[in-house]
């Protein structure tokens, strides 16, 4: 009955890398905005809703059936990792910091971790391979699509899977 399309920008789709630029201005948001416009022209797609970060923000918090879902690309994290970043967001009581479940995508490989009572998931990449990632880490990333059931009556730790996109296997 309802489809929610949450969108955040990452470091790969920045319109510019200048510090004075608005971080909510990126190609992901631009492309999704065009899809939103196309959906608005078709009454059969009136159940599709789009959510974007507020101006000057790179993160998004969305209520999904009673569970607050936080989205961030992941490039905001230092080498200390997402736990420190998310703990700082929680301490600052940002919308992202107040979420129950977080999803990021920057690190190309699937990972998950409890952060206190909360849950962080690193979605795998959907690209068919990245020379940059291989050159940087010496490894290939396995492409896949993260699926997860969340909501007031669902535990994302038990309702999670990766759809394999590795066509070679």
mmCIF file of C-alpha atoms in Angstrom:
data_model
loop_
_atom_site.group_PDB
_atom_site.id
_atom_site.type_symbol
_atom_site.label_atom_id
_atom_site.label_comp_id
_atom_site.label_asym_id
_atom_site.label_seq_id
_atom_site.Cartn_x
_atom_site.Cartn_y
_atom_site.Cartn_z
ATOM 1 C CA UNK A 1 0.000 0.000 0.000
ATOM 2 C CA UNK A 2 2.892 2.336 0.724
ATOM 3 C CA UNK A 3 6.474 2.487 -0.519
ATOM 4 C CA UNK A 4 8.947 4.834 1.166
ATOM 5 C CA UNK A 5 12.119 5.678 -0.757
ATOM 6 C CA UNK A 6 14.688 7.237 1.585
ATOM 7 C CA UNK A 7 17.686 8.856 -0.127
ATOM 8 C CA UNK A 8 21.029 10.109 1.181
ATOM 9 C CA UNK A 9 24.077 11.339 -0.667
ATOM 10 C CA UNK A 10 27.498 9.802 -0.390
ATOM 11 C CA UNK A 11 30.972 10.961 -1.155
ATOM 12 C CA UNK A 12 30.806 9.398 -4.637
ATOM 13 C CA UNK A 13 27.943 11.575 -5.814
ATOM 14 C CA UNK A 14 28.873 14.956 -4.381
ATOM 15 C CA UNK A 15 28.199 17.751 -6.831
ATOM 16 C CA UNK A 16 31.375 19.413 -5.557
ATOM 17 C CA UNK A 17 33.933 18.614 -2.859
ATOM 18 C CA UNK A 18 34.087 22.188 -1.627
ATOM 19 C CA UNK A 19 33.405 22.573 2.092
ATOM 20 C CA UNK A 20 31.055 25.511 1.496
ATOM 21 C CA UNK A 21 28.758 23.389 -0.669
ATOM 22 C CA UNK A 22 25.453 22.103 0.718
ATOM 23 C CA UNK A 23 25.981 18.387 1.595
ATOM 24 C CA UNK A 24 22.323 17.656 0.812
ATOM 25 C CA UNK A 25 23.044 18.620 -2.818
ATOM 26 C CA UNK A 26 24.236 15.493 -4.620
ATOM 27 C CA UNK A 27 23.535 13.286 -7.592
ATOM 28 C CA UNK A 28 21.659 10.649 -5.528
ATOM 29 C CA UNK A 29 19.156 13.273 -4.385
ATOM 30 C CA UNK A 30 18.981 14.786 -7.871
ATOM 31 C CA UNK A 31 18.264 11.430 -9.536
ATOM 32 C CA UNK A 32 15.687 10.437 -6.892
ATOM 33 C CA UNK A 33 14.022 13.849 -7.256
ATOM 34 C CA UNK A 34 13.595 13.185 -10.976
ATOM 35 C CA UNK A 35 12.048 9.775 -10.205
ATOM 36 C CA UNK A 36 9.777 11.458 -7.640
ATOM 37 C CA UNK A 37 8.611 13.908 -10.336
ATOM 38 C CA UNK A 38 7.874 11.011 -12.706
ATOM 39 C CA UNK A 39 5.925 9.174 -9.989
ATOM 40 C CA UNK A 40 3.868 12.305 -9.321
ATOM 41 C CA UNK A 41 2.699 12.239 -12.953
ATOM 42 C CA UNK A 42 1.309 8.700 -12.640
ATOM 43 C CA UNK A 43 -1.656 8.186 -10.288
ATOM 44 C CA UNK A 44 -0.803 4.458 -10.071
ATOM 45 C CA UNK A 45 2.377 5.489 -8.251
ATOM 46 C CA UNK A 46 0.737 7.831 -5.742
ATOM 47 C CA UNK A 47 1.628 5.378 -2.942
ATOM 48 C CA UNK A 48 5.373 5.971 -3.499
ATOM 49 C CA UNK A 49 6.838 8.503 -1.060
ATOM 50 C CA UNK A 50 10.334 9.977 -1.113
ATOM 51 C CA UNK A 51 12.352 11.174 1.875
ATOM 52 C CA UNK A 52 15.430 13.385 1.559
ATOM 53 C CA UNK A 53 17.865 14.918 4.066
ATOM 54 C CA UNK A 54 17.128 18.417 5.309
ATOM 55 C CA UNK A 55 19.147 21.202 3.738
ATOM 56 C CA UNK A 56 22.768 21.153 4.909
ATOM 57 C CA UNK A 57 22.527 17.531 6.094
ATOM 58 C CA UNK A 58 23.872 14.230 4.747
ATOM 59 C CA UNK A 59 21.857 11.922 6.994
ATOM 60 C CA UNK A 60 18.216 10.954 7.272
ATOM 61 C CA UNK A 61 15.942 9.548 9.980
ATOM 62 C CA UNK A 62 12.679 7.913 8.871
ATOM 63 C CA UNK A 63 9.930 6.270 10.920
ATOM 64 C CA UNK A 64 9.243 2.824 9.433
ATOM 65 C CA UNK A 65 6.288 1.153 11.161
ATOM 66 C CA UNK A 66 7.307 2.375 14.623
ATOM 67 C CA UNK A 67 11.058 1.872 14.214
ATOM 68 C CA UNK A 68 13.332 4.839 13.569
ATOM 69 C CA UNK A 69 15.642 4.035 10.669
ATOM 70 C CA UNK A 70 18.771 6.128 10.242
ATOM 71 C CA UNK A 71 20.573 6.371 6.934
ATOM 72 C CA UNK A 72 24.063 7.715 6.358
ATOM 73 C CA UNK A 73 26.536 6.920 3.615
ATOM 74 C CA UNK A 74 29.389 6.102 5.997
ATOM 75 C CA UNK A 75 32.155 8.347 4.711
ATOM 76 C CA UNK A 76 31.521 10.531 7.770
ATOM 77 C CA UNK A 77 33.073 7.841 9.985
ATOM 78 C CA UNK A 78 36.755 7.932 10.770
ATOM 79 C CA UNK A 79 38.960 4.872 10.950
ATOM 80 C CA UNK A 80 37.504 4.376 14.456
ATOM 81 C CA UNK A 81 34.402 3.124 12.676
ATOM 82 C CA UNK A 82 30.659 3.601 12.916
ATOM 83 C CA UNK A 83 30.328 2.866 16.627
ATOM 84 C CA UNK A 84 32.185 6.038 17.609
ATOM 85 C CA UNK A 85 30.391 8.120 14.972
ATOM 86 C CA UNK A 86 26.944 6.854 15.986
ATOM 87 C CA UNK A 87 27.733 7.266 19.694
ATOM 88 C CA UNK A 88 28.656 10.889 19.024
ATOM 89 C CA UNK A 89 25.421 11.395 17.067
ATOM 90 C CA UNK A 90 23.511 9.926 20.021
ATOM 91 C CA UNK A 91 25.324 12.201 22.478
ATOM 92 C CA UNK A 92 24.410 15.177 20.303
ATOM 93 C CA UNK A 93 20.783 13.997 20.175
ATOM 94 C CA UNK A 94 20.696 14.408 16.411
ATOM 95 C CA UNK A 95 17.846 12.739 14.522
ATOM 96 C CA UNK A 96 20.359 10.136 13.277
ATOM 97 C CA UNK A 97 21.615 9.576 16.810
ATOM 98 C CA UNK A 98 18.117 8.846 18.086
ATOM 99 C CA UNK A 99 17.443 6.007 15.605
ATOM 100 C CA UNK A 100 16.919 2.338 16.471
ATOM 101 C CA UNK A 101 18.469 0.885 13.320
ATOM 102 C CA UNK A 102 21.129 2.394 11.055
ATOM 103 C CA UNK A 103 22.127 1.550 7.493
ATOM 104 C CA UNK A 104 25.274 2.770 5.742
ATOM 105 C CA UNK A 105 26.933 1.830 2.476
ATOM 106 C CA UNK A 106 30.421 3.327 2.224
ATOM 107 C CA UNK A 107 32.511 0.269 3.061
ATOM 108 C CA UNK A 108 31.310 -1.919 0.143
ATOM 109 C CA UNK A 109 31.026 -5.176 2.170
ATOM 110 C CA UNK A 110 28.212 -6.450 4.366
ATOM 111 C CA UNK A 111 28.765 -6.007 8.099
ATOM 112 C CA UNK A 112 26.489 -5.637 11.086
ATOM 113 C CA UNK A 113 26.997 -4.792 14.715
ATOM 114 C CA UNK A 114 25.002 -4.122 17.837
ATOM 115 C CA UNK A 115 25.553 -0.625 19.200
ATOM 116 C CA UNK A 116 24.064 -1.013 22.662
ATOM 117 C CA UNK A 117 20.422 -1.939 22.110
ATOM 118 C CA UNK A 118 20.566 -0.495 18.602
ATOM 119 C CA UNK A 119 21.634 -2.177 15.366
ATOM 120 C CA UNK A 120 23.963 -0.973 12.594
ATOM 121 C CA UNK A 121 24.079 -2.604 9.169
ATOM 122 C CA UNK A 122 26.599 -1.915 6.441
ATOM 123 C CA UNK A 123 24.913 -2.737 3.145
ATOM 124 C CA UNK A 124 27.000 -4.501 0.512
ATOM 125 C CA UNK A 125 27.796 -2.783 -2.735
ATOM 126 C CA UNK A 126 25.586 -3.293 -5.762
ATOM 127 C CA UNK A 127 28.348 -2.567 -8.263
ATOM 128 C CA UNK A 128 29.850 -5.449 -10.257
ATOM 129 C CA UNK A 129 33.338 -4.734 -8.945
ATOM 130 C CA UNK A 130 35.504 -1.772 -8.191
ATOM 131 C CA UNK A 131 39.116 -1.404 -9.281
ATOM 132 C CA UNK A 132 39.457 1.398 -6.728
ATOM 133 C CA UNK A 133 38.255 -0.842 -3.880
ATOM 134 C CA UNK A 134 40.489 -3.707 -5.038
ATOM 135 C CA UNK A 135 43.514 -1.405 -5.331
ATOM 136 C CA UNK A 136 42.850 0.140 -1.932
ATOM 137 C CA UNK A 137 42.034 -3.014 0.044
ATOM 138 C CA UNK A 138 43.408 -5.864 -2.065
ATOM 139 C CA UNK A 139 39.999 -7.525 -2.009
ATOM 140 C CA UNK A 140 36.928 -7.741 -4.159
ATOM 141 C CA UNK A 141 33.611 -6.683 -2.698
ATOM 142 C CA UNK A 142 30.735 -9.131 -3.118
ATOM 143 C CA UNK A 143 27.761 -7.364 -4.722
ATOM 144 C CA UNK A 144 24.392 -7.835 -3.084
ATOM 145 C CA UNK A 145 21.161 -6.212 -1.998
ATOM 146 C CA UNK A 146 20.396 -5.908 1.703
ATOM 147 C CA UNK A 147 16.870 -6.901 2.741
ATOM 148 C CA UNK A 148 15.632 -6.393 6.263
ATOM 149 C CA UNK A 149 12.262 -6.386 7.969
ATOM 150 C CA UNK A 150 11.914 -3.629 10.545
ATOM 151 C CA UNK A 151 9.023 -2.297 12.521
ATOM 152 C CA UNK A 152 7.576 -2.364 16.001
ATOM 153 C CA UNK A 153 7.038 -6.145 15.914
ATOM 154 C CA UNK A 154 10.183 -7.172 14.005
ATOM 155 C CA UNK A 155 13.749 -7.781 15.079
ATOM 156 C CA UNK A 156 16.030 -6.785 12.187
ATOM 157 C CA UNK A 157 18.725 -9.131 13.543
ATOM 158 C CA UNK A 158 16.552 -12.138 12.657
ATOM 159 C CA UNK A 159 14.808 -10.788 9.553
ATOM 160 C CA UNK A 160 17.869 -9.880 7.485
ATOM 161 C CA UNK A 161 19.367 -11.319 4.317
ATOM 162 C CA UNK A 162 21.568 -10.471 1.370
ATOM 163 C CA UNK A 163 20.403 -11.187 -2.161
ATOM 164 C CA UNK A 164 23.522 -12.264 -4.040
ATOM 165 C CA UNK A 165 24.243 -10.233 -7.179
ATOM 166 C CA UNK A 166 27.534 -11.953 -7.953
ATOM 167 C CA UNK A 167 26.665 -13.251 -11.400
ATOM 168 C CA UNK A 168 29.876 -15.291 -11.626
ATOM 169 C CA UNK A 169 28.652 -17.709 -8.945
#
